[in-house]
Short mmCIF file of C-alpha atoms in Angstrom, two decimals:
data_model
loop_
_atom_site.label_atom_id
_atom_site.label_comp_id
_atom_site.label_asym_id
_atom_site.label_seq_id
_atom_site.Cartn_x
_atom_site.Cartn_y
_atom_site.Cartn_z
CA MET A 845 14.46 -77.19 -19.52
CA GLU A 846 13.35 -77.34 -23.50
CA LYS A 847 11.63 -80.83 -22.69
CA ASN A 848 9.75 -79.49 -19.93
CA ILE A 849 8.41 -76.33 -21.80
CA ARG A 850 7.33 -78.60 -24.86
CA GLN A 851 5.80 -81.11 -22.50
CA THR A 852 3.80 -78.05 -20.83
CA PHE A 853 2.56 -76.81 -24.23
CA VAL A 854 1.65 -80.32 -25.42
CA GLN A 855 -0.52 -80.80 -22.10
CA LEU A 856 -1.82 -77.21 -22.66
CA ALA A 857 -2.96 -78.20 -26.11
CA THR A 858 -4.39 -81.60 -25.00
CA ALA A 859 -6.31 -80.02 -22.36
CA MET A 860 -7.95 -77.30 -24.97
CA GLN A 861 -8.74 -80.01 -27.10
CA LYS A 862 -10.45 -82.15 -24.50
CA LEU A 863 -12.48 -78.64 -23.39
CA GLY A 864 -14.27 -78.82 -26.34
CA ALA A 865 -15.34 -75.74 -28.60
CA ARG A 866 -18.24 -74.48 -26.23
CA ARG A 867 -16.00 -74.43 -23.10
CA LEU A 868 -13.34 -72.58 -25.09
CA ILE A 869 -16.12 -70.21 -26.25
CA ALA A 870 -17.43 -69.80 -22.73
CA LEU A 871 -13.84 -69.35 -21.13
CA GLY A 872 -13.06 -66.52 -23.86
CA VAL A 873 -16.31 -64.89 -23.06
CA ILE A 874 -15.57 -64.87 -19.54
CA GLY A 875 -12.14 -63.62 -19.84
CA VAL A 876 -13.12 -60.92 -22.15
CA THR A 877 -15.82 -59.85 -19.71
CA LEU A 878 -13.51 -59.81 -16.79
CA PHE A 879 -10.68 -57.61 -18.64
CA SER A 880 -13.21 -55.25 -19.63
CA ALA A 881 -14.66 -55.06 -16.18
CA ILE A 882 -11.37 -54.57 -14.87
CA LEU A 883 -10.41 -51.72 -17.36
CA VAL A 884 -13.63 -50.13 -17.05
CA SER A 885 -13.72 -50.54 -13.04
CA SER A 886 -10.11 -49.04 -12.94
CA PHE A 887 -10.94 -46.00 -15.08
CA TYR A 888 -13.90 -45.00 -13.04
CA LEU A 889 -13.10 -46.16 -9.61
CA ASN A 890 -9.26 -44.48 -10.08
CA ARG A 891 -10.99 -41.13 -10.79
CA PRO A 892 -10.54 -38.76 -7.84
CA GLN A 893 -13.69 -37.80 -6.46
CA TYR A 894 -15.12 -34.23 -7.13
CA GLU A 895 -17.03 -31.55 -5.48
CA THR A 896 -18.51 -28.31 -6.62
CA LEU A 897 -16.41 -25.24 -6.40
CA TYR A 898 -18.50 -22.57 -8.23
CA VAL A 899 -21.50 -22.52 -10.22
CA GLY A 900 -23.16 -20.08 -12.58
CA LEU A 901 -19.87 -18.79 -14.25
CA SER A 902 -19.29 -17.20 -17.30
CA ARG A 903 -16.96 -18.97 -19.92
CA ASP A 904 -14.24 -16.31 -19.36
CA ASP A 905 -14.23 -16.95 -15.73
CA VAL A 906 -14.29 -20.76 -16.52
CA ASN A 907 -11.16 -20.27 -18.80
CA ARG A 908 -9.19 -17.89 -16.03
CA MET A 909 -10.06 -20.22 -13.24
CA GLY A 910 -8.95 -23.30 -15.18
CA MET A 911 -5.60 -21.84 -15.95
CA ALA A 912 -5.00 -20.71 -12.40
CA LEU A 913 -5.86 -24.15 -11.13
CA GLY A 914 -3.72 -25.80 -13.50
CA GLU A 915 -0.95 -23.59 -12.79
CA ALA A 916 -1.34 -24.35 -8.92
CA GLY A 917 -1.40 -28.03 -9.52
CA ILE A 918 -4.97 -28.62 -8.28
CA PRO A 919 -7.14 -31.54 -10.37
CA PHE A 920 -10.37 -29.62 -11.58
CA ASP A 921 -13.08 -30.48 -13.87
CA VAL A 922 -15.76 -28.70 -15.81
CA LYS A 923 -19.40 -29.87 -16.37
CA SER A 924 -20.85 -30.42 -19.63
CA ASP A 925 -22.88 -27.07 -19.29
CA GLY A 926 -19.73 -25.03 -19.16
CA THR A 927 -20.79 -22.89 -16.36
CA SER A 928 -19.71 -24.94 -13.18
CA ILE A 929 -16.12 -26.06 -12.03
CA LEU A 930 -15.41 -29.02 -9.94
CA VAL A 931 -12.32 -29.71 -7.88
CA ALA A 932 -10.95 -32.98 -5.90
CA PHE A 933 -12.38 -33.67 -2.75
CA GLY A 934 -11.08 -32.09 -0.07
CA LYS A 935 -9.25 -29.22 -2.10
CA ALA A 936 -12.26 -26.85 -2.37
CA ASP A 937 -11.18 -24.47 0.45
CA GLN A 938 -7.53 -24.60 -1.05
CA ALA A 939 -8.73 -23.67 -4.47
CA ARG A 940 -11.07 -20.89 -3.28
CA MET A 941 -8.42 -19.22 -1.06
CA TYR A 942 -5.94 -19.50 -4.44
CA LEU A 943 -8.33 -18.11 -6.65
CA ALA A 944 -9.37 -15.51 -4.05
CA GLU A 945 -5.61 -14.20 -4.37
CA LYS A 946 -6.02 -14.17 -8.00
CA GLY A 947 -9.48 -12.12 -8.00
CA LEU A 948 -11.25 -15.00 -9.60
CA PRO A 949 -14.16 -15.29 -10.17
CA THR A 950 -14.68 -11.78 -11.40
CA SER A 951 -18.37 -10.41 -11.67
CA ASN A 952 -20.79 -12.37 -13.87
CA ASN A 953 -22.52 -10.85 -16.88
CA ALA A 954 -21.08 -7.33 -16.16
CA GLY A 955 -20.67 -5.99 -19.51
CA TYR A 956 -22.40 -4.97 -22.35
CA GLU A 957 -23.55 -8.67 -22.76
CA LEU A 958 -26.28 -7.87 -20.28
CA PHE A 959 -28.11 -6.81 -23.57
CA ASP A 960 -27.60 -10.14 -25.11
CA ASN A 961 -29.86 -11.80 -22.55
CA MET A 962 -32.75 -8.98 -22.72
CA GLY A 963 -36.20 -9.14 -24.37
CA SER A 964 -37.27 -6.06 -25.96
CA LEU A 965 -40.73 -6.96 -24.86
CA GLY A 966 -42.14 -5.60 -21.56
CA LEU A 967 -38.86 -3.65 -20.75
CA THR A 968 -39.59 -0.54 -18.90
CA SER A 969 -37.14 2.60 -19.32
CA PHE A 970 -36.13 2.21 -15.85
CA MET A 971 -34.87 -1.25 -16.25
CA GLN A 972 -33.17 -0.08 -19.52
CA GLU A 973 -31.34 2.76 -17.51
CA ILE A 974 -30.38 0.58 -14.76
CA THR A 975 -28.78 -2.34 -17.14
CA ARG A 976 -27.10 0.41 -19.12
CA VAL A 977 -25.34 1.87 -15.72
CA ARG A 978 -24.44 -1.84 -15.08
CA ALA A 979 -22.99 -2.48 -18.36
CA LEU A 980 -21.02 0.84 -18.29
CA GLU A 981 -19.68 -0.27 -14.64
CA GLY A 982 -18.69 -3.50 -15.77
CA GLU A 983 -16.76 -2.52 -18.75
CA ILE A 984 -14.88 0.05 -16.72
CA SER A 985 -14.03 -2.70 -14.46
CA ARG A 986 -12.65 -4.85 -16.93
CA THR A 987 -10.50 -1.82 -18.30
CA ILE A 988 -8.92 -0.98 -14.87
CA GLN A 989 -8.01 -4.86 -14.46
CA ALA A 990 -5.67 -4.60 -17.52
CA ILE A 991 -3.70 -2.16 -15.61
CA ARG A 992 -0.45 -3.70 -14.06
CA GLY A 993 -0.64 -4.60 -10.60
CA ILE A 994 -4.65 -4.59 -10.38
CA LYS A 995 -6.09 -8.27 -9.99
CA ALA A 996 -9.89 -7.07 -9.47
CA ALA A 997 -11.87 -3.91 -9.69
CA ARG A 998 -15.46 -3.02 -8.78
CA VAL A 999 -17.08 0.29 -9.87
CA HIS A 1000 -20.17 2.17 -8.86
CA ILE A 1001 -21.45 5.06 -10.45
CA VAL A 1002 -24.10 7.44 -9.67
CA LEU A 1003 -25.87 9.03 -12.44
CA PRO A 1004 -28.28 12.14 -11.57
CA GLU A 1005 -32.18 11.52 -12.48
CA LYS A 1006 -33.33 13.97 -15.25
CA GLY A 1007 -36.17 16.03 -14.51
CA SER A 1008 -38.11 18.70 -16.49
CA PHE A 1009 -38.97 20.81 -13.23
CA ARG A 1010 -35.48 20.58 -11.69
CA ARG A 1011 -33.91 24.03 -10.85
CA GLY A 1012 -30.22 22.48 -10.59
CA ASP A 1013 -28.54 19.29 -11.96
CA GLN A 1014 -26.77 16.92 -9.76
CA ALA A 1015 -23.29 16.38 -10.76
CA PRO A 1016 -22.42 12.66 -11.41
CA SER A 1017 -19.99 10.61 -9.02
CA ALA A 1018 -18.17 7.28 -8.97
CA SER A 1019 -16.53 5.04 -6.56
CA VAL A 1020 -13.83 2.42 -7.30
CA VAL A 1021 -12.65 -0.31 -5.30
CA ILE A 1022 -9.59 -2.40 -6.43
CA ARG A 1023 -7.60 -5.38 -5.36
CA THR A 1024 -3.68 -4.78 -5.83
CA GLU A 1025 -0.51 -6.92 -5.73
CA GLY A 1026 3.18 -5.96 -4.99
CA ASP A 1027 3.91 -4.13 -8.07
CA PHE A 1028 1.13 -1.60 -8.19
CA ALA A 1029 2.19 2.08 -8.07
CA ILE A 1030 0.10 4.47 -5.99
CA GLU A 1031 0.46 7.03 -8.89
CA SER A 1032 -1.91 4.76 -10.79
CA ALA A 1033 -4.86 5.98 -8.48
CA GLN A 1034 -4.57 9.48 -10.51
CA SER A 1035 -4.66 7.65 -13.70
CA ILE A 1036 -7.93 5.55 -12.76
CA ARG A 1037 -9.67 8.79 -11.85
CA GLN A 1038 -8.99 10.14 -15.06
CA LEU A 1039 -10.02 6.98 -16.83
CA VAL A 1040 -13.27 6.82 -15.11
CA ALA A 1041 -14.19 10.47 -15.55
CA ALA A 1042 -13.43 10.28 -19.40
CA ALA A 1043 -16.00 7.42 -19.39
CA VAL A 1044 -18.86 8.95 -17.92
CA PRO A 1045 -20.36 12.09 -19.30
CA GLN A 1046 -20.07 15.05 -17.27
CA LEU A 1047 -17.96 13.40 -14.51
CA THR A 1048 -15.08 15.13 -13.27
CA ALA A 1049 -11.82 13.34 -11.82
CA ALA A 1050 -12.59 15.24 -8.41
CA GLU A 1051 -15.89 13.33 -8.08
CA VAL A 1052 -14.06 9.77 -8.45
CA THR A 1053 -13.13 7.91 -4.98
CA ILE A 1054 -10.65 5.17 -4.97
CA LEU A 1055 -10.21 2.59 -2.38
CA ASP A 1056 -8.28 -0.46 -2.12
CA THR A 1057 -9.56 -3.77 -0.35
CA ASN A 1058 -7.47 -2.99 2.80
CA GLY A 1059 -9.58 0.16 3.27
CA ARG A 1060 -6.80 2.47 2.27
CA LEU A 1061 -8.20 5.69 0.57
CA LEU A 1062 -5.94 6.12 -2.46
CA ALA A 1063 -7.75 9.20 -4.26
CA SER A 1064 -10.75 11.15 -3.26
CA LYS A 1065 -11.81 14.70 -3.18
CA ASP A 1066 -9.55 17.42 -2.15
CA ASP A 1067 -11.92 19.12 0.40
CA GLY A 1068 -11.86 16.73 3.06
CA THR A 1069 -9.51 17.00 6.05
CA ASN A 1070 -9.79 13.27 6.78
CA ALA A 1071 -9.10 12.31 3.50
CA GLY A 1072 -5.75 14.20 3.68
CA ALA A 1073 -4.80 12.77 6.93
CA VAL A 1074 -5.52 9.08 5.40
CA MET A 1075 -3.47 10.00 2.28
CA SER A 1076 -0.63 11.14 4.57
CA ALA A 1077 -0.49 7.93 6.62
CA THR A 1078 -0.60 5.75 3.42
CA LEU A 1079 2.30 7.82 1.87
CA GLU A 1080 4.16 7.16 5.10
CA GLN A 1081 3.51 3.60 4.74
CA ASN A 1082 4.74 3.57 1.09
CA VAL A 1083 7.73 5.41 1.86
CA SER A 1084 8.81 3.24 4.95
CA ALA A 1085 8.27 0.01 2.83
CA SER A 1086 10.39 1.45 -0.04
CA VAL A 1087 13.36 2.51 2.71
CA ASP A 1088 12.88 -0.89 4.30
CA GLU A 1089 13.24 -2.84 0.83
CA ASN A 1090 16.41 -0.95 0.17
CA ILE A 1091 17.94 -1.99 3.31
CA ARG A 1092 16.96 -5.63 2.87
CA LYS A 1093 18.57 -5.63 -0.71
CA ALA A 1094 21.69 -4.63 0.65
CA LEU A 1095 21.87 -6.64 3.81
CA ALA A 1096 20.76 -10.22 2.36
CA PRO A 1097 23.97 -10.90 0.16
CA TYR A 1098 25.99 -10.06 3.13
CA LEU A 1099 24.25 -11.82 6.10
CA GLY A 1100 21.66 -14.11 4.32
CA VAL A 1101 17.78 -14.07 4.57
CA GLY A 1102 16.28 -14.88 8.03
CA HIS A 1103 19.55 -13.54 9.98
CA PHE A 1104 18.45 -10.02 10.27
CA GLN A 1105 15.27 -7.90 10.93
CA THR A 1106 14.74 -4.36 9.98
CA SER A 1107 12.32 -1.49 11.11
CA VAL A 1108 11.66 1.94 9.36
CA GLN A 1109 9.69 4.89 10.90
CA VAL A 1110 9.35 7.68 8.62
CA ALA A 1111 8.05 11.34 9.50
CA LEU A 1112 7.01 13.25 6.38
CA ASP A 1113 5.71 16.95 5.62
CA THR A 1114 2.98 16.76 3.23
CA ASP A 1115 2.39 20.46 3.27
CA ARG A 1116 1.48 22.24 -0.01
CA ARG A 1117 3.68 25.12 -0.57
CA GLN A 1118 3.16 27.94 -3.11
CA THR A 1119 5.96 30.41 -3.77
CA ASN A 1120 5.90 33.44 -5.93
CA GLU A 1121 9.06 35.46 -6.57
CA THR A 1122 9.78 38.63 -8.65
CA VAL A 1123 13.68 39.10 -9.24
CA PHE A 1124 14.83 42.79 -11.06
CA ASP A 1125 18.09 43.18 -12.76
CA PRO A 1126 19.18 46.55 -12.26
CA GLU A 1127 22.15 46.34 -14.65
CA SER A 1128 19.85 45.60 -17.68
CA ARG A 1129 17.88 49.08 -17.95
CA VAL A 1130 16.52 50.14 -21.16
CA GLU A 1131 15.10 53.91 -21.70
CA ARG A 1132 11.44 53.45 -22.43
CA SER A 1133 10.22 57.17 -22.53
CA VAL A 1134 11.31 60.73 -21.84
CA ARG A 1135 9.03 63.61 -20.88
CA VAL A 1136 10.26 67.25 -20.66
CA VAL A 1137 8.21 70.15 -19.42
CA ARG A 1138 9.29 73.75 -20.18
CA GLU A 1139 7.33 76.79 -18.44
CA SER A 1140 8.32 80.43 -18.90
CA GLY A 1141 6.11 83.46 -17.52
CA ASP A 1142 6.38 87.36 -17.48
CA SER A 1143 3.88 89.40 -15.36
CA LYS A 1144 3.61 93.29 -14.25
CA ASN A 1145 1.53 94.73 -11.61
CA SER A 1146 0.80 98.49 -11.05
CA THR A 1147 -1.40 100.18 -8.43
CA SER A 1148 -2.31 103.90 -8.12
CA ASP A 1149 -3.49 105.76 -5.40
CA ASN A 1150 -5.14 109.31 -6.39
CA ALA A 1151 -6.18 112.11 -3.81
CA THR A 1152 -10.04 113.09 -3.60
CA GLY A 1153 -10.53 116.46 -5.26
CA VAL A 1154 -12.98 118.62 -7.51
CA GLU A 1155 -10.89 117.37 -10.68
CA GLN A 1156 -12.73 114.04 -10.38
CA ASN A 1157 -15.80 115.31 -10.73
CA ILE A 1158 -15.17 117.01 -14.14
CA PRO A 1159 -16.16 114.61 -16.74
CA GLN A 1160 -14.22 113.39 -19.80
CA GLU A 1161 -10.84 114.24 -17.77
CA GLU A 1162 -8.22 112.12 -17.23
CA ILE A 1163 -6.32 112.79 -14.20
CA ALA A 1164 -2.96 111.29 -14.18
CA SER A 1165 -2.09 109.64 -11.10
CA LYS A 1166 0.98 110.83 -9.28
CA ASN A 1167 0.99 108.18 -6.49
CA GLY A 1168 0.87 104.27 -6.74
CA ASP A 1169 3.17 100.97 -6.66
CA ASN A 1170 4.46 99.36 -9.99
CA SER A 1171 5.82 95.46 -10.08
CA SER A 1172 7.06 93.15 -12.65
CA GLU A 1173 7.91 89.21 -12.52
CA LYS A 1174 9.43 86.92 -15.09
CA THR A 1175 9.92 82.99 -14.76
CA ASP A 1176 11.18 80.28 -16.69
CA LYS A 1177 11.01 76.54 -15.68
CA ARG A 1178 12.36 73.39 -17.24
CA GLU A 1179 11.18 69.65 -16.07
CA GLU A 1180 12.64 66.48 -17.71
CA LEU A 1181 11.49 62.92 -16.69
CA THR A 1182 12.84 59.61 -18.12
CA ASN A 1183 11.44 56.17 -17.72
CA TYR A 1184 13.59 53.26 -17.73
CA GLU A 1185 12.43 49.35 -18.55
CA LEU A 1186 14.13 46.98 -16.00
CA ASN A 1187 14.82 43.40 -16.74
CA SER A 1188 12.55 41.38 -14.23
CA LYS A 1189 11.82 37.79 -13.73
CA THR A 1190 8.67 36.33 -11.92
CA VAL A 1191 8.97 32.77 -10.45
CA SER A 1192 5.84 30.90 -9.28
CA THR A 1193 6.43 27.50 -7.46
CA THR A 1194 3.98 25.09 -6.32
CA SER A 1195 5.12 22.08 -4.37
CA ASP A 1196 2.55 19.40 -3.86
CA SER A 1197 4.87 16.74 -2.73
CA TYR A 1198 6.43 15.29 0.07
CA GLN A 1199 9.88 15.90 2.15
CA ILE A 1200 11.20 13.65 4.79
CA LYS A 1201 11.36 15.38 8.24
CA ARG A 1202 12.90 12.28 10.12
CA LEU A 1203 13.81 8.89 9.34
CA SER A 1204 14.34 6.52 12.32
CA ILE A 1205 15.86 2.78 11.45
CA ALA A 1206 16.41 -0.08 13.67
CA VAL A 1207 18.28 -3.16 12.61
CA VAL A 1208 18.62 -6.49 14.66
CA ILE A 1209 21.52 -8.86 13.45
CA ASP A 1210 22.06 -12.45 14.48
CA GLN A 1211 25.09 -12.54 16.47
CA ALA A 1212 25.64 -15.93 15.90
CA ARG A 1213 25.61 -15.63 12.12
CA LEU A 1214 27.93 -12.53 12.46
CA LEU A 1215 30.56 -14.64 14.35
CA ALA A 1216 30.28 -17.50 11.71
CA THR A 1217 31.59 -14.82 9.29
CA ALA A 1218 34.76 -14.57 10.95
CA GLY A 1219 36.25 -17.68 9.50
CA ALA A 1220 39.20 -17.76 12.03
CA ALA A 1221 38.55 -20.26 15.16
CA PRO A 1222 39.75 -17.40 17.89
CA VAL A 1223 37.31 -14.56 16.95
CA PRO A 1224 38.85 -10.95 17.48
CA GLU A 1225 37.33 -9.18 20.51
CA ASN A 1226 36.55 -6.31 18.80
CA PHE A 1227 34.97 -8.12 15.36
CA VAL A 1228 31.61 -7.95 16.34
CA ASP A 1229 31.67 -3.96 16.79
CA GLN A 1230 34.01 -3.65 13.38
CA GLN A 1231 31.10 -5.50 11.74
CA ILE A 1232 28.32 -3.43 13.35
CA ALA A 1233 30.23 -0.16 12.24
CA LYS A 1234 30.13 -1.56 8.59
CA ILE A 1235 26.75 -2.54 8.46
CA THR A 1236 25.76 0.85 9.90
CA GLU A 1237 27.47 2.75 7.18
CA LEU A 1238 25.83 0.14 4.73
CA VAL A 1239 22.42 1.03 5.91
CA ALA A 1240 22.87 4.59 6.11
CA THR A 1241 24.00 4.68 2.46
CA ALA A 1242 21.05 2.29 1.24
CA ALA A 1243 18.47 4.45 3.26
CA GLY A 1244 19.83 7.82 2.34
CA LEU A 1245 20.06 9.08 6.06
CA ASP A 1246 20.89 12.69 6.53
CA GLN A 1247 22.60 13.68 9.87
CA LYS A 1248 21.49 17.21 9.58
CA ARG A 1249 18.00 16.26 9.10
CA GLY A 1250 18.31 14.40 12.56
CA ASP A 1251 17.93 10.84 11.51
CA ILE A 1252 18.40 8.11 13.61
CA ILE A 1253 19.93 4.77 13.02
CA ASN A 1254 20.75 1.77 15.55
CA VAL A 1255 22.12 -1.49 14.79
CA THR A 1256 22.14 -4.43 17.35
CA ALA A 1257 23.55 -7.74 17.29
CA VAL A 1258 21.84 -10.49 19.48
CA ASN A 1259 21.16 -14.15 19.67
CA PHE A 1260 18.14 -15.14 17.83
CA MET A 1261 15.75 -17.39 19.38
CA GLU A 1262 15.17 -20.87 17.69
CA ALA A 1263 11.79 -22.02 17.10
CA ALA A 1264 11.01 -25.06 19.15
CA ASP A 1265 10.01 -28.27 17.37
CA GLU A 1266 6.37 -28.05 18.66
CA GLN A 1267 5.94 -25.23 16.76
CA LEU A 1268 7.43 -26.61 13.41
CA ALA A 1269 5.85 -29.70 13.93
CA PRO A 1270 2.85 -29.79 11.13
CA ALA A 1271 -0.72 -30.06 12.47
CA SER A 1272 -1.96 -33.60 13.04
CA THR A 1273 -4.97 -35.00 10.94
CA PRO A 1274 -7.28 -37.11 12.72
CA ILE A 1275 -7.32 -40.89 11.88
CA SER A 1276 -11.01 -40.91 10.94
CA GLU A 1277 -10.46 -37.88 8.51
CA MET A 1278 -7.44 -39.60 7.05
CA ILE A 1279 -9.61 -42.84 6.49
CA PHE A 1280 -12.57 -40.75 4.98
CA ARG A 1281 -10.08 -39.24 2.51
CA GLN A 1282 -8.57 -42.66 1.56
CA SER A 1283 -11.81 -44.29 1.27
CA GLY A 1284 -11.58 -43.85 -2.59
CA SER A 1285 -8.22 -45.54 -3.00
CA ILE A 1286 -9.55 -48.38 -0.50
CA ILE A 1287 -12.64 -48.93 -2.55
CA ASN A 1288 -10.45 -49.04 -5.66
CA ALA A 1289 -7.74 -51.44 -4.39
CA ALA A 1290 -10.60 -53.98 -3.02
CA ALA A 1291 -12.31 -53.84 -6.48
CA LEU A 1292 -9.22 -54.61 -8.35
CA VAL A 1293 -8.40 -57.70 -5.82
CA ALA A 1294 -11.86 -58.82 -6.42
CA ALA A 1295 -11.52 -58.66 -10.18
CA VAL A 1296 -8.40 -60.40 -9.97
CA GLY A 1297 -9.85 -63.20 -7.84
CA LEU A 1298 -12.94 -63.56 -10.24
CA VAL A 1299 -10.29 -64.05 -12.99
CA LEU A 1300 -8.33 -66.61 -11.17
CA TRP A 1301 -11.65 -68.53 -9.95
CA PHE A 1302 -13.61 -68.50 -13.31
CA GLY A 1303 -10.84 -68.59 -15.74
CA VAL A 1304 -7.53 -69.76 -14.58
CA ARG A 1305 -8.94 -72.59 -12.38
CA PRO A 1306 -11.04 -74.56 -14.71
CA LEU A 1307 -8.19 -74.35 -17.31
CA MET A 1308 -5.60 -75.64 -14.54
CA ARG A 1309 -8.09 -78.46 -13.80
CA GLU A 1310 -8.20 -79.60 -17.35
CA MET A 1311 -4.65 -79.35 -17.71
CA ASN A 1312 -3.90 -81.72 -14.71
CA ALA A 1313 -6.74 -84.20 -15.75
CA PRO A 1314 -4.51 -86.44 -18.17
CA GLN A 1315 -1.43 -85.98 -15.56
CA ASP A 1316 -3.41 -87.19 -12.89
CA ALA A 1317 -4.97 -90.32 -14.97
CA LEU A 1318 -1.16 -91.32 -16.17
CA GLN A 1319 0.02 -91.11 -12.49
CA LEU A 1320 -2.83 -93.03 -11.18
CA ALA A 1321 -1.96 -95.45 -13.92
CA GLY A 1322 1.38 -95.84 -13.07
CA GLY A 1323 1.48 -95.78 -9.16
CA SER A 1324 -2.01 -96.64 -7.83
CA ASP A 1325 -3.59 -99.98 -7.07
CA LEU A 1326 -5.43 -101.32 -10.18
CA SER A 1327 -7.19 -104.05 -8.05
CA VAL A 1328 -11.02 -104.73 -8.92
CA PRO A 1329 -13.25 -105.86 -6.25
CA GLY A 1330 -13.40 -109.41 -6.39
CA LEU A 1331 -10.27 -110.15 -8.46
CA ALA A 1332 -6.66 -110.88 -7.06
CA PRO A 1333 -4.06 -108.38 -7.58
CA THR A 1334 -1.27 -108.75 -9.98
CA THR A 1335 2.01 -107.53 -10.20
CA ASN A 1336 4.82 -106.68 -12.92
CA LEU A 1337 2.38 -105.92 -15.85
CA PRO A 1338 3.66 -104.71 -18.80
CA ILE A 1339 1.54 -102.05 -19.56
CA VAL A 1340 1.92 -100.61 -16.29
CA ALA A 1341 5.87 -100.34 -16.60
CA LYS A 1342 5.50 -98.87 -20.07
CA VAL A 1343 3.03 -96.22 -18.87
CA THR A 1344 5.23 -95.37 -15.72
CA THR A 1345 8.45 -94.92 -17.77
CA GLU A 1346 6.84 -92.51 -20.56
CA GLN A 1347 4.01 -90.53 -18.77
CA SER A 1348 4.66 -90.75 -15.05
CA LEU A 1349 5.92 -87.58 -13.35
CA PRO A 1350 7.43 -87.22 -9.88
CA TYR A 1351 5.40 -86.09 -7.00
CA ASP A 1352 6.94 -83.31 -4.86
CA ASP A 1353 4.28 -83.36 -2.36
CA LEU A 1354 3.09 -86.58 -0.69
CA SER A 1355 0.03 -85.11 0.57
CA ASP A 1356 -1.22 -84.21 -2.92
CA LEU A 1357 -0.27 -88.05 -3.84
CA ARG A 1358 -2.60 -88.99 -0.98
CA LYS A 1359 -5.45 -86.80 -2.03
CA ARG A 1360 -5.21 -88.19 -5.73
CA MET A 1361 -5.37 -91.86 -4.29
CA ARG A 1362 -8.49 -91.13 -2.60
CA VAL A 1363 -10.24 -91.49 -5.89
CA PRO A 1364 -12.54 -94.35 -6.05
CA ALA A 1365 -11.40 -97.60 -8.10
CA GLN A 1366 -14.13 -97.64 -10.24
CA ASN A 1367 -13.31 -94.01 -11.62
CA ARG A 1368 -9.57 -94.96 -11.98
CA LEU A 1369 -10.57 -97.97 -13.90
CA GLU A 1370 -12.86 -96.19 -16.12
CA GLN A 1371 -9.87 -93.62 -16.74
CA MET A 1372 -7.66 -96.49 -17.50
CA ILE A 1373 -9.98 -98.05 -19.96
CA ASP A 1374 -10.58 -94.71 -21.53
CA MET A 1375 -7.09 -94.65 -22.09
CA ASP A 1376 -6.23 -98.13 -23.71
CA GLU A 1377 -9.17 -100.60 -24.15
CA GLU A 1378 -7.24 -103.37 -25.48
CA ARG A 1379 -4.71 -103.48 -23.08
CA VAL A 1380 -7.05 -103.53 -20.18
CA ALA A 1381 -9.18 -106.31 -21.90
CA ALA A 1382 -5.98 -108.55 -22.12
CA ILE A 1383 -5.13 -107.73 -18.45
CA LEU A 1384 -8.58 -109.06 -17.53
CA LYS A 1385 -8.42 -112.12 -19.58
CA GLN A 1386 -5.06 -112.99 -17.97
CA TRP A 1387 -6.37 -112.58 -14.51
CA VAL A 1388 -9.67 -114.69 -15.50
CA HIS A 1389 -7.14 -117.55 -16.70
CA GLU A 1390 -5.07 -117.22 -13.79
CA ALA A 1391 -8.22 -117.78 -11.50
CA ALA A 1392 -9.20 -120.78 -13.32
#
């Protein structure tokens, strides 16, 4: 083994010496060029092909979208201008859907940075006012997006036009559309109204309307009958979802996810109630004032009845009345009035919440799963009924059922239908589309194969040919016909025996030997002369003497 390795290195050194400096430099340049070409082609050709996703983005949107795409595992790239995002070919639809769920991209140039790109020359007052309103809307939108559970927000503000000859001023109003996620609380809508009202001068919270992207009215002015109905329907949906979530949390550890289905219907009473109550405590009386009135009287009445006569005509003569009536009256009255202060309590209650009038719950359980929980092979006859009774009590406790209120619960065990294999099978992709998607990989593989072929053809092949040249000469010297036209052949030459024992190598392939034997005799003789001129001259002299 060591001898073969040593012999290989010797042959390699000999071949490199025979190539010369020019050939070695040429081979080196070819090798470096091919190696560089392989590296460059593998770097550029193996890069995935990108297509444009969004253009004209702000740097904040680019950063948010880059973080979101990185979390989703979607390869992306950003152009040198920093305003465009590229994704791998075929991933644009998936990336847009994922970014839409995240509420990206947001509105471009929405805040006060609008004034950064505005020139002061030629800017009218109307344009300044519009830009101010847009900037205010953008800043409020950014603040609303900072609230937990809100993915995106859009604000519209209507400000009244100021005029010198207007009798009445129009009140400002605003509308907000938000995109929410699971942990958004409906009570936050009132907070958003207060936030918008505080940010706009002379705007009241009653003039702010809030919607979500599903078209549900979260907050509006209280004078609309339709708004009250929509709010009631939205509240019923939220309460139903909350009760359904509680039931699922209670049944999931017991039955497992996917082995039961629940349905909850809630009827709410959303009427506004106001109660005023005044309570008096007769035991706790306090004398506040006392009024005493006293009255006393003494009266006398007398009447006279004189007869007509001469005496009455006499002047300055008093005539005593002998006939008449006399009366006298004496009165004494006392009145006392006492005012007492009673302890009273006034209670005023205003109820603006809701009450559950009726709750209806339906639960469907997979009977096969229910029987699997029995454990024993022979399942008792009443096992299913016992389990349904337990589940009914569990659901009633989790949902907060009240029999006096008229709540209804129904738990049923049935065999669930399994989905067919055709429904679970993934959608097939056309072969043409698959080939089109893999065209980049196919081109890359073909380029690498071509590069390797060029290396073998221009680099390895000439080197192997030069390495095999001395070996071919020695083999031809040891086993080929050395006869020259016009001369008689000779046998048992000393030089032939010596070269054969030292340099000749065995052939494993007879066809290879035959190909080498087809070399013209003149070429073989020239090779032997180059190897050892003196011995060839001695052989020729011996042939000449033998012929003479």
